[in-house]
Amino acid sequence: MKIAMNYMRQALSLAKLALGQVSPNPAVGAIIINNGEIIGQGYTQPPGYNHAEIMALREAGEMARGSSMYVTLEPCCTYGRTPPCTRAIIAAGIGEIHISALDANPMVSGQGKKELEDAGIRIYVGEGEAEANSINEAYTKFITTGTPFITAKFAMSLDGKIATRAGNSRWITGETARKQANYLRYINDAVMVGVNTILVDDPRLTVRCNGRGGTAKKQPVRVIIDGRGRIPLNARVFTEPGETVVVLSKSTFSERKAEFNQAGIEIIELPTNDGRLDPYAMIQTLGVRGISSVLVEGGGNLLGSLFDAGLIDKVIAFISPMIIGGKEAITAVAGRGIDKISDALRLNEVSVEIIDQDLMICGYTRR
């Protein structure tokens, strides 16, 4: 069992290499073992290209016959952009398969396992299941609900401020924590901010290579929430590689919409609720676009509206050991909030990590 778990850990490490690059497919890792040696390994390639199992089988070649496969997710048994992995596994003569978790996709769940068992392959399920499910938490939500997995990320001082009373926020956390935040952009399909963040900071909202220097090849879609159409056309988000989408209210005056269209800027028009953009319609619209994961970076009004609507799935907070003070200083989460402490949102499955001088606290609103 210990040896099998070691092999599965290697497969899980491979799966993480696919995060952020293969959406809307799951991130999967696979290795093939023969006589105690790895003879093939692979991880999911971008949509339309090989899945992890096929990459490992091609590397193993004829040596795959009678060997053991360790794969982090149930092999697919349906035709999509590529043929079913189950058929390739059967044809290769694999003798046994260790699977971390069954696929949440209703078209696959349990059926891929059954097809392999019916072909006489021994199946073992559950090694590394928790980590495999965590790697594909966004995929699981998207494939079962059609809406993206929403992560709220913010960096704040020890007294809960994300900027001073003058709006200054650079830098609350240290460089190592900022590199971790850059990685979060890398593994998400989209990064979302409110227009005030653009007006105050004029951020690029890009993934930087190694946290600095040039931009990475694949960029998340930048989603700017701007109900009244206040974003300037010379904002840096419009000049960076990748897509930028501005979300406007349907009541935004037509001249501003025409201005965006003339500049070639993509806009999404949504209805309003009590003068604010409907957050449910916003999330559903992103799901229709095929966006399976969204990293919401602020500001406080946007995060507050999403928390009030119960749309946040995960929270990642970076906390710096500094005191900013000031009742007018900006807080991480605004919105309506709650009246009683007993009604406060408490996170589940909380983890805490020290990153140099800063803390990173992660937790889920529900599981």
mmCIF file of C-alpha atoms in Angstrom:
data_model
loop_
_atom_site.group_PDB
_atom_site.id
_atom_site.type_symbol
_atom_site.label_atom_id
_atom_site.label_comp_id
_atom_site.label_asym_id
_atom_site.label_seq_id
_atom_site.Cartn_x
_atom_site.Cartn_y
_atom_site.Cartn_z
ATOM 1 C CA MET A 1 0.000 0.000 0.000
ATOM 2 C CA LYS A 2 2.827 2.414 0.875
ATOM 3 C CA ILE A 3 4.574 1.782 -2.429
ATOM 4 C CA ALA A 4 1.302 2.280 -4.332
ATOM 5 C CA MET A 5 0.730 5.590 -2.551
ATOM 6 C CA ASN A 6 4.222 6.756 -3.482
ATOM 7 C CA TYR A 7 3.467 6.073 -7.136
ATOM 8 C CA MET A 8 0.149 7.919 -6.840
ATOM 9 C CA ARG A 9 1.871 10.926 -5.272
ATOM 10 C CA GLN A 10 4.049 11.121 -8.376
ATOM 11 C CA ALA A 11 0.956 11.005 -10.561
ATOM 12 C CA LEU A 12 -0.660 13.753 -8.457
ATOM 13 C CA SER A 13 2.451 15.906 -8.890
ATOM 14 C CA LEU A 14 2.130 15.483 -12.652
ATOM 15 C CA ALA A 15 -1.552 16.442 -12.506
ATOM 16 C CA LYS A 16 -0.669 19.786 -10.901
ATOM 17 C CA LEU A 17 1.463 20.632 -13.951
ATOM 18 C CA ALA A 18 -1.744 20.741 -16.014
ATOM 19 C CA LEU A 19 -3.586 23.158 -13.717
ATOM 20 C CA GLY A 20 -4.648 26.331 -15.496
ATOM 21 C CA GLN A 21 -3.719 24.997 -18.925
ATOM 22 C CA VAL A 22 -6.374 22.415 -19.826
ATOM 23 C CA SER A 23 -9.750 23.902 -18.914
ATOM 24 C CA PRO A 24 -12.528 22.887 -19.279
ATOM 25 C CA ASN A 25 -10.920 19.424 -19.037
ATOM 26 C CA PRO A 26 -9.716 18.085 -15.681
ATOM 27 C CA ALA A 27 -6.043 18.180 -14.730
ATOM 28 C CA VAL A 28 -4.872 14.561 -14.602
ATOM 29 C CA GLY A 29 -1.550 12.806 -14.086
ATOM 30 C CA ALA A 30 -0.695 9.205 -14.990
ATOM 31 C CA ILE A 31 2.293 6.911 -14.635
ATOM 32 C CA ILE A 32 2.828 3.308 -15.750
ATOM 33 C CA ILE A 33 4.897 0.885 -13.666
ATOM 34 C CA ASN A 34 6.553 -2.344 -14.833
ATOM 35 C CA ASN A 35 8.707 -4.409 -12.467
ATOM 36 C CA GLY A 36 8.954 -1.489 -10.044
ATOM 37 C CA GLU A 37 10.131 1.034 -12.636
ATOM 38 C CA ILE A 38 8.321 3.935 -14.274
ATOM 39 C CA ILE A 39 8.112 3.182 -17.995
ATOM 40 C CA GLY A 40 5.646 5.905 -18.968
ATOM 41 C CA GLN A 41 4.249 9.114 -17.540
ATOM 42 C CA GLY A 42 2.226 12.091 -18.637
ATOM 43 C CA TYR A 43 -0.300 14.758 -17.752
ATOM 44 C CA THR A 44 -3.275 16.285 -19.536
ATOM 45 C CA GLN A 45 -2.424 18.416 -22.553
ATOM 46 C CA PRO A 46 -4.465 21.446 -23.712
ATOM 47 C CA PRO A 47 -7.974 20.743 -25.109
ATOM 48 C CA GLY A 48 -7.868 18.778 -28.348
ATOM 49 C CA TYR A 49 -4.584 17.105 -27.473
ATOM 50 C CA ASN A 50 -3.738 13.943 -25.543
ATOM 51 C CA HIS A 51 -5.011 13.089 -22.093
ATOM 52 C CA ALA A 52 -2.616 11.974 -19.353
ATOM 53 C CA GLU A 53 -3.234 8.261 -19.922
ATOM 54 C CA ILE A 54 -2.416 8.492 -23.649
ATOM 55 C CA MET A 55 0.795 10.427 -22.950
ATOM 56 C CA ALA A 56 1.903 7.701 -20.521
ATOM 57 C CA LEU A 57 0.911 4.838 -22.858
ATOM 58 C CA ARG A 58 2.823 6.340 -25.781
ATOM 59 C CA GLU A 59 5.952 6.638 -23.681
ATOM 60 C CA ALA A 60 5.606 3.082 -22.365
ATOM 61 C CA GLY A 61 4.978 1.526 -25.777
ATOM 62 C CA GLU A 62 4.861 -2.284 -25.873
ATOM 63 C CA MET A 63 6.179 -2.484 -22.314
ATOM 64 C CA ALA A 64 2.743 -1.341 -21.110
ATOM 65 C CA ARG A 65 1.315 -4.851 -21.584
ATOM 66 C CA GLY A 66 0.682 -6.449 -18.196
ATOM 67 C CA SER A 67 1.876 -3.367 -16.287
ATOM 68 C CA SER A 68 0.188 -1.172 -13.664
ATOM 69 C CA MET A 69 -1.201 2.320 -14.289
ATOM 70 C CA TYR A 70 -1.631 4.967 -11.603
ATOM 71 C CA VAL A 71 -3.990 7.745 -12.697
ATOM 72 C CA THR A 72 -5.453 10.572 -10.616
ATOM 73 C CA LEU A 73 -8.921 10.544 -12.211
ATOM 74 C CA GLU A 74 -11.148 7.865 -13.724
ATOM 75 C CA PRO A 75 -10.251 7.414 -17.414
ATOM 76 C CA CYS A 76 -12.817 8.862 -19.815
ATOM 77 C CA CYS A 77 -15.070 6.497 -21.780
ATOM 78 C CA THR A 78 -16.733 9.002 -24.129
ATOM 79 C CA TYR A 79 -15.816 10.658 -27.411
ATOM 80 C CA GLY A 80 -15.037 14.350 -27.190
ATOM 81 C CA ARG A 81 -12.217 16.195 -28.904
ATOM 82 C CA THR A 82 -10.252 12.964 -28.459
ATOM 83 C CA PRO A 83 -11.228 9.239 -28.405
ATOM 84 C CA PRO A 84 -11.961 7.458 -25.085
ATOM 85 C CA CYS A 85 -8.925 6.707 -22.933
ATOM 86 C CA THR A 86 -10.527 3.461 -21.728
ATOM 87 C CA ARG A 87 -10.233 1.877 -25.167
ATOM 88 C CA ALA A 88 -6.577 2.821 -25.506
ATOM 89 C CA ILE A 89 -5.846 1.383 -22.054
ATOM 90 C CA ILE A 90 -7.599 -1.888 -22.904
ATOM 91 C CA ALA A 91 -5.827 -2.143 -26.259
ATOM 92 C CA ALA A 92 -2.455 -1.580 -24.580
ATOM 93 C CA GLY A 93 -2.991 -4.586 -22.299
ATOM 94 C CA ILE A 94 -2.679 -2.783 -18.950
ATOM 95 C CA GLY A 95 -3.095 -5.364 -16.149
ATOM 96 C CA GLU A 96 -4.273 -3.183 -13.263
ATOM 97 C CA ILE A 97 -5.193 0.439 -12.657
ATOM 98 C CA HIS A 98 -5.064 2.496 -9.468
ATOM 99 C CA ILE A 99 -7.484 5.454 -9.667
ATOM 100 C CA SER A 100 -7.493 8.289 -7.138
ATOM 101 C CA ALA A 101 -11.052 9.497 -7.742
ATOM 102 C CA LEU A 102 -14.029 8.826 -9.961
ATOM 103 C CA ASP A 103 -14.914 11.499 -12.521
ATOM 104 C CA ALA A 104 -17.756 13.826 -11.471
ATOM 105 C CA ASN A 105 -18.868 14.108 -15.093
ATOM 106 C CA PRO A 106 -22.255 12.284 -15.209
ATOM 107 C CA MET A 107 -21.328 10.886 -18.636
ATOM 108 C CA VAL A 108 -18.233 9.193 -17.194
ATOM 109 C CA SER A 109 -18.688 8.704 -13.452
ATOM 110 C CA GLY A 110 -18.354 4.989 -12.697
ATOM 111 C CA GLN A 111 -18.810 4.035 -16.333
ATOM 112 C CA GLY A 112 -15.136 4.334 -17.249
ATOM 113 C CA LYS A 113 -14.263 2.120 -14.276
ATOM 114 C CA LYS A 114 -16.908 -0.442 -15.287
ATOM 115 C CA GLU A 115 -15.686 -0.609 -18.892
ATOM 116 C CA LEU A 116 -12.160 -1.335 -17.685
ATOM 117 C CA GLU A 117 -13.366 -3.958 -15.197
ATOM 118 C CA ASP A 118 -15.468 -5.632 -17.876
ATOM 119 C CA ALA A 119 -12.286 -5.957 -19.938
ATOM 120 C CA GLY A 120 -10.666 -7.924 -17.085
ATOM 121 C CA ILE A 121 -8.502 -5.125 -15.690
ATOM 122 C CA ARG A 122 -8.120 -5.033 -11.886
ATOM 123 C CA ILE A 123 -9.238 -1.677 -10.494
ATOM 124 C CA TYR A 124 -8.312 -0.018 -7.193
ATOM 125 C CA VAL A 125 -9.958 3.282 -6.241
ATOM 126 C CA GLY A 126 -9.226 5.831 -3.519
ATOM 127 C CA GLU A 127 -5.460 6.307 -3.196
ATOM 128 C CA GLY A 128 -4.877 10.066 -2.920
ATOM 129 C CA GLU A 129 -8.576 10.784 -3.422
ATOM 130 C CA ALA A 130 -8.718 13.969 -1.310
ATOM 131 C CA GLU A 131 -5.800 15.597 -3.135
ATOM 132 C CA ALA A 132 -7.118 14.528 -6.537
ATOM 133 C CA ASN A 133 -10.503 16.075 -5.751
ATOM 134 C CA SER A 134 -8.807 19.265 -4.558
ATOM 135 C CA ILE A 135 -6.811 19.560 -7.792
ATOM 136 C CA ASN A 136 -10.019 19.325 -9.821
ATOM 137 C CA GLU A 137 -12.371 21.248 -7.527
ATOM 138 C CA ALA A 138 -13.107 23.829 -10.237
ATOM 139 C CA TYR A 139 -13.678 21.175 -12.898
ATOM 140 C CA THR A 140 -16.045 19.270 -10.594
ATOM 141 C CA LYS A 141 -18.233 22.305 -9.916
ATOM 142 C CA PHE A 142 -18.287 23.388 -13.543
ATOM 143 C CA ILE A 143 -19.096 19.936 -14.975
ATOM 144 C CA THR A 144 -21.950 19.412 -12.496
ATOM 145 C CA THR A 145 -23.481 22.921 -12.347
ATOM 146 C CA GLY A 146 -22.355 24.774 -15.483
ATOM 147 C CA THR A 147 -21.082 27.655 -13.335
ATOM 148 C CA PRO A 148 -17.469 28.510 -12.468
ATOM 149 C CA PHE A 149 -15.680 27.867 -9.182
ATOM 150 C CA ILE A 150 -15.202 31.265 -7.509
ATOM 151 C CA THR A 151 -12.145 32.007 -5.358
ATOM 152 C CA ALA A 152 -11.942 35.240 -3.368
ATOM 153 C CA LYS A 153 -8.353 36.375 -2.922
ATOM 154 C CA PHE A 154 -7.183 39.411 -1.007
ATOM 155 C CA ALA A 155 -4.126 40.708 0.821
ATOM 156 C CA MET A 156 -4.704 42.679 3.995
ATOM 157 C CA SER A 157 -3.008 44.076 7.056
ATOM 158 C CA LEU A 158 -3.390 42.547 10.510
ATOM 159 C CA ASP A 159 -6.234 44.977 11.174
ATOM 160 C CA GLY A 160 -8.110 43.961 8.016
ATOM 161 C CA LYS A 161 -7.212 46.824 5.640
ATOM 162 C CA ILE A 162 -6.378 46.379 1.955
ATOM 163 C CA ALA A 163 -5.321 50.011 1.445
ATOM 164 C CA THR A 164 -4.717 53.174 3.418
ATOM 165 C CA ARG A 165 -7.288 55.960 3.703
ATOM 166 C CA ALA A 166 -5.555 57.563 0.698
ATOM 167 C CA GLY A 167 -5.976 54.373 -1.361
ATOM 168 C CA ASN A 168 -2.331 53.293 -1.300
ATOM 169 C CA SER A 169 -1.876 49.498 -1.280
ATOM 170 C CA ARG A 170 1.630 48.748 -2.623
ATOM 171 C CA TRP A 171 2.778 46.585 -1.115
ATOM 172 C CA ILE A 172 0.945 45.066 1.837
ATOM 173 C CA THR A 173 2.500 41.608 1.462
ATOM 174 C CA GLY A 174 6.043 40.578 0.637
ATOM 175 C CA GLU A 175 7.440 39.392 -2.679
ATOM 176 C CA THR A 176 7.066 35.666 -1.942
ATOM 177 C CA ALA A 177 3.368 36.057 -1.136
ATOM 178 C CA ARG A 178 2.907 38.088 -4.316
ATOM 179 C CA LYS A 179 4.495 35.270 -6.326
ATOM 180 C CA GLN A 180 1.969 32.885 -4.806
ATOM 181 C CA ALA A 181 -0.817 35.268 -5.812
ATOM 182 C CA ASN A 182 0.621 35.312 -9.331
ATOM 183 C CA TYR A 183 0.406 31.502 -9.386
ATOM 184 C CA LEU A 184 -3.282 31.724 -8.456
ATOM 185 C CA ARG A 185 -3.851 33.760 -11.614
ATOM 186 C CA TYR A 186 -1.986 31.111 -13.585
ATOM 187 C CA ILE A 187 -4.266 28.263 -12.481
ATOM 188 C CA ASN A 188 -7.568 30.126 -12.992
ATOM 189 C CA ASP A 189 -9.469 30.700 -16.234
ATOM 190 C CA ALA A 190 -10.342 34.287 -15.368
ATOM 191 C CA VAL A 191 -9.343 37.049 -12.965
ATOM 192 C CA MET A 192 -12.060 39.514 -11.919
ATOM 193 C CA VAL A 193 -11.854 42.989 -10.373
ATOM 194 C CA GLY A 194 -14.172 45.930 -9.881
ATOM 195 C CA VAL A 195 -13.665 49.131 -11.843
ATOM 196 C CA ASN A 196 -12.436 51.035 -8.768
ATOM 197 C CA THR A 197 -9.381 48.770 -8.699
ATOM 198 C CA ILE A 198 -8.651 49.811 -12.295
ATOM 199 C CA LEU A 199 -9.183 53.506 -11.553
ATOM 200 C CA VAL A 200 -6.951 53.505 -8.462
ATOM 201 C CA ASP A 201 -4.171 51.028 -9.353
ATOM 202 C CA ASP A 202 -4.359 50.594 -13.154
ATOM 203 C CA PRO A 203 -3.151 46.965 -12.824
ATOM 204 C CA ARG A 204 -2.132 44.699 -15.711
ATOM 205 C CA LEU A 205 -3.884 41.634 -14.227
ATOM 206 C CA THR A 206 -1.519 39.337 -16.092
ATOM 207 C CA VAL A 207 0.470 36.262 -15.135
ATOM 208 C CA ARG A 208 4.104 37.203 -14.900
ATOM 209 C CA CYS A 209 6.807 34.624 -15.606
ATOM 210 C CA ASN A 210 8.263 33.547 -12.240
ATOM 211 C CA GLY A 211 6.317 36.398 -10.666
ATOM 212 C CA ARG A 212 8.236 39.077 -12.554
ATOM 213 C CA GLY A 213 9.689 39.902 -15.955
ATOM 214 C CA GLY A 214 7.778 39.034 -19.107
ATOM 215 C CA THR A 215 4.224 37.788 -19.341
ATOM 216 C CA ALA A 216 3.381 34.093 -19.481
ATOM 217 C CA LYS A 217 2.165 32.578 -22.743
ATOM 218 C CA LYS A 218 -1.329 31.734 -21.477
ATOM 219 C CA GLN A 219 -3.237 34.509 -19.750
ATOM 220 C CA PRO A 220 -6.509 34.370 -17.789
ATOM 221 C CA VAL A 221 -9.469 36.281 -19.174
ATOM 222 C CA ARG A 222 -9.587 39.655 -17.408
ATOM 223 C CA VAL A 223 -13.152 40.467 -16.312
ATOM 224 C CA ILE A 224 -13.809 44.061 -15.242
ATOM 225 C CA ILE A 225 -17.068 44.758 -13.383
ATOM 226 C CA ASP A 226 -18.050 48.288 -14.393
ATOM 227 C CA GLY A 227 -21.789 48.881 -14.148
ATOM 228 C CA ARG A 228 -21.651 52.549 -15.205
ATOM 229 C CA GLY A 229 -18.917 52.262 -17.815
ATOM 230 C CA ARG A 230 -16.273 54.366 -16.066
ATOM 231 C CA ILE A 231 -13.156 52.471 -17.180
ATOM 232 C CA PRO A 232 -10.826 54.578 -19.371
ATOM 233 C CA LEU A 233 -9.886 53.267 -22.795
ATOM 234 C CA ASN A 234 -6.188 53.719 -22.016
ATOM 235 C CA ALA A 235 -6.277 51.349 -19.004
ATOM 236 C CA ARG A 236 -3.386 48.900 -19.083
ATOM 237 C CA VAL A 237 -5.691 45.847 -19.067
ATOM 238 C CA PHE A 238 -6.549 46.679 -22.690
ATOM 239 C CA THR A 239 -2.926 46.695 -23.855
ATOM 240 C CA GLU A 240 -1.753 43.418 -22.301
ATOM 241 C CA PRO A 241 -1.779 39.994 -24.014
ATOM 242 C CA GLY A 242 -4.972 37.987 -23.615
ATOM 243 C CA GLU A 243 -8.667 38.861 -23.448
ATOM 244 C CA THR A 244 -10.314 41.639 -21.472
ATOM 245 C CA VAL A 245 -14.085 41.740 -20.997
ATOM 246 C CA VAL A 246 -15.959 44.696 -19.499
ATOM 247 C CA VAL A 247 -19.243 43.896 -17.753
ATOM 248 C CA LEU A 248 -21.730 46.777 -18.014
ATOM 249 C CA SER A 249 -25.292 47.316 -16.913
ATOM 250 C CA LYS A 250 -27.924 47.323 -19.644
ATOM 251 C CA SER A 251 -28.783 50.856 -18.586
ATOM 252 C CA THR A 252 -25.311 52.221 -19.342
ATOM 253 C CA PHE A 253 -25.723 55.055 -21.822
ATOM 254 C CA SER A 254 -25.419 53.998 -25.441
ATOM 255 C CA GLU A 255 -22.622 56.450 -26.277
ATOM 256 C CA ARG A 256 -20.260 54.693 -23.901
ATOM 257 C CA LYS A 257 -21.168 51.273 -25.328
ATOM 258 C CA ALA A 258 -20.536 52.566 -28.826
ATOM 259 C CA GLU A 259 -17.152 53.866 -27.659
ATOM 260 C CA PHE A 260 -16.174 50.435 -26.362
ATOM 261 C CA ASN A 261 -17.358 48.726 -29.538
ATOM 262 C CA GLN A 262 -15.447 51.171 -31.723
ATOM 263 C CA ALA A 263 -12.276 50.460 -29.730
ATOM 264 C CA GLY A 264 -12.790 46.706 -30.212
ATOM 265 C CA ILE A 265 -13.396 46.075 -26.503
ATOM 266 C CA GLU A 266 -15.682 43.166 -25.715
ATOM 267 C CA ILE A 267 -18.574 44.015 -23.423
ATOM 268 C CA ILE A 268 -21.165 41.942 -21.579
ATOM 269 C CA GLU A 269 -24.435 43.654 -20.673
ATOM 270 C CA LEU A 270 -26.264 42.448 -17.587
ATOM 271 C CA PRO A 271 -29.433 43.457 -15.736
ATOM 272 C CA THR A 272 -29.243 45.337 -12.447
ATOM 273 C CA ASN A 273 -30.791 44.581 -9.083
ATOM 274 C CA ASP A 274 -31.291 47.586 -6.766
ATOM 275 C CA GLY A 275 -28.939 49.560 -8.973
ATOM 276 C CA ARG A 276 -26.196 46.920 -8.898
ATOM 277 C CA LEU A 277 -25.247 44.338 -11.497
ATOM 278 C CA ASP A 278 -26.979 41.028 -10.879
ATOM 279 C CA PRO A 279 -24.179 38.786 -9.504
ATOM 280 C CA TYR A 280 -26.063 35.580 -10.343
ATOM 281 C CA ALA A 281 -26.467 36.589 -13.983
ATOM 282 C CA MET A 282 -22.792 37.553 -14.063
ATOM 283 C CA ILE A 283 -21.585 34.141 -12.862
ATOM 284 C CA GLN A 284 -24.000 32.253 -15.132
ATOM 285 C CA THR A 285 -22.834 34.275 -18.148
ATOM 286 C CA LEU A 286 -19.203 33.380 -17.455
ATOM 287 C CA GLY A 287 -20.190 29.724 -17.227
ATOM 288 C CA VAL A 288 -21.872 29.894 -20.632
ATOM 289 C CA ARG A 289 -18.565 31.225 -22.001
ATOM 290 C CA GLY A 290 -16.868 28.045 -20.763
ATOM 291 C CA ILE A 291 -15.003 29.740 -17.908
ATOM 292 C CA SER A 292 -14.720 27.121 -15.161
ATOM 293 C CA SER A 293 -12.747 29.050 -12.523
ATOM 294 C CA VAL A 294 -12.596 32.712 -11.513
ATOM 295 C CA LEU A 295 -10.144 34.425 -9.167
ATOM 296 C CA VAL A 296 -11.797 37.531 -7.694
ATOM 297 C CA GLU A 297 -9.139 40.001 -6.554
ATOM 298 C CA GLY A 298 -11.358 42.833 -5.324
ATOM 299 C CA GLY A 299 -12.122 45.416 -4.415
ATOM 300 C CA GLY A 300 -14.222 45.350 -1.317
ATOM 301 C CA ASN A 301 -17.520 46.243 -2.999
ATOM 302 C CA LEU A 302 -17.250 43.447 -5.564
ATOM 303 C CA LEU A 303 -16.196 40.870 -2.979
ATOM 304 C CA GLY A 304 -18.962 42.047 -0.668
ATOM 305 C CA SER A 305 -21.624 41.611 -3.331
ATOM 306 C CA LEU A 306 -20.429 38.086 -4.123
ATOM 307 C CA PHE A 307 -20.258 37.084 -0.456
ATOM 308 C CA ASP A 308 -23.731 38.557 0.150
ATOM 309 C CA ALA A 309 -25.041 36.492 -2.770
ATOM 310 C CA GLY A 310 -23.396 33.315 -1.471
ATOM 311 C CA LEU A 311 -21.385 32.851 -4.671
ATOM 312 C CA ILE A 312 -17.878 32.459 -3.214
ATOM 313 C CA ASP A 313 -16.590 28.873 -3.023
ATOM 314 C CA LYS A 314 -13.099 29.398 -1.628
ATOM 315 C CA VAL A 315 -11.211 32.120 0.223
ATOM 316 C CA ILE A 316 -7.468 32.727 0.085
ATOM 317 C CA ALA A 317 -6.371 35.568 2.343
ATOM 318 C CA PHE A 318 -2.810 36.837 2.667
ATOM 319 C CA ILE A 319 -2.268 38.602 5.993
ATOM 320 C CA SER A 320 0.694 40.877 6.612
ATOM 321 C CA PRO A 321 1.904 41.633 10.175
ATOM 322 C CA MET A 322 1.353 45.373 9.802
ATOM 323 C CA ILE A 323 -1.179 47.815 11.224
ATOM 324 C CA ILE A 324 -2.621 50.412 8.832
ATOM 325 C CA GLY A 325 -5.375 51.875 11.018
ATOM 326 C CA GLY A 326 -7.866 54.571 10.151
ATOM 327 C CA LYS A 327 -11.631 54.174 10.064
ATOM 328 C CA GLU A 328 -11.634 55.414 6.465
ATOM 329 C CA ALA A 329 -9.043 52.889 5.325
ATOM 330 C CA ILE A 330 -10.411 50.336 2.858
ATOM 331 C CA THR A 331 -11.503 46.901 4.082
ATOM 332 C CA ALA A 332 -11.268 43.652 2.141
ATOM 333 C CA VAL A 333 -14.992 42.836 2.081
ATOM 334 C CA ALA A 334 -17.749 45.456 1.998
ATOM 335 C CA GLY A 335 -21.337 44.735 0.942
ATOM 336 C CA ARG A 336 -24.284 44.434 3.332
ATOM 337 C CA GLY A 337 -22.622 42.057 5.749
ATOM 338 C CA ILE A 338 -24.531 40.589 8.696
ATOM 339 C CA ASP A 339 -26.081 41.868 11.933
ATOM 340 C CA LYS A 340 -25.200 39.038 14.311
ATOM 341 C CA ILE A 341 -21.909 37.214 14.783
ATOM 342 C CA SER A 342 -23.861 33.957 14.831
ATOM 343 C CA ASP A 343 -24.732 34.627 11.171
ATOM 344 C CA ALA A 344 -21.106 35.136 10.104
ATOM 345 C CA LEU A 345 -19.736 32.959 7.329
ATOM 346 C CA ARG A 346 -17.306 30.463 8.820
ATOM 347 C CA LEU A 347 -14.853 28.705 6.543
ATOM 348 C CA ASN A 348 -14.381 24.938 6.433
ATOM 349 C CA GLU A 349 -11.257 22.835 5.830
ATOM 350 C CA VAL A 350 -9.068 25.767 6.826
ATOM 351 C CA SER A 351 -5.306 25.636 6.270
ATOM 352 C CA VAL A 352 -2.686 28.140 7.388
ATOM 353 C CA GLU A 353 0.746 28.562 5.824
ATOM 354 C CA ILE A 354 3.570 30.917 6.723
ATOM 355 C CA ILE A 355 5.073 32.610 3.664
ATOM 356 C CA ASP A 356 8.138 34.529 4.857
ATOM 357 C CA GLN A 357 6.659 37.267 7.063
ATOM 358 C CA ASP A 358 3.085 36.782 5.828
ATOM 359 C CA LEU A 359 0.314 34.278 6.514
ATOM 360 C CA MET A 360 -1.801 32.580 3.850
ATOM 361 C CA ILE A 361 -5.150 31.325 5.115
ATOM 362 C CA CYS A 362 -7.258 29.109 2.823
ATOM 363 C CA GLY A 363 -10.741 27.778 3.438
ATOM 364 C CA TYR A 364 -14.011 26.833 1.799
ATOM 365 C CA THR A 365 -17.438 28.347 2.261
ATOM 366 C CA ARG A 366 -18.990 24.940 1.643
ATOM 367 C CA ARG A 367 -17.882 21.480 0.456
#
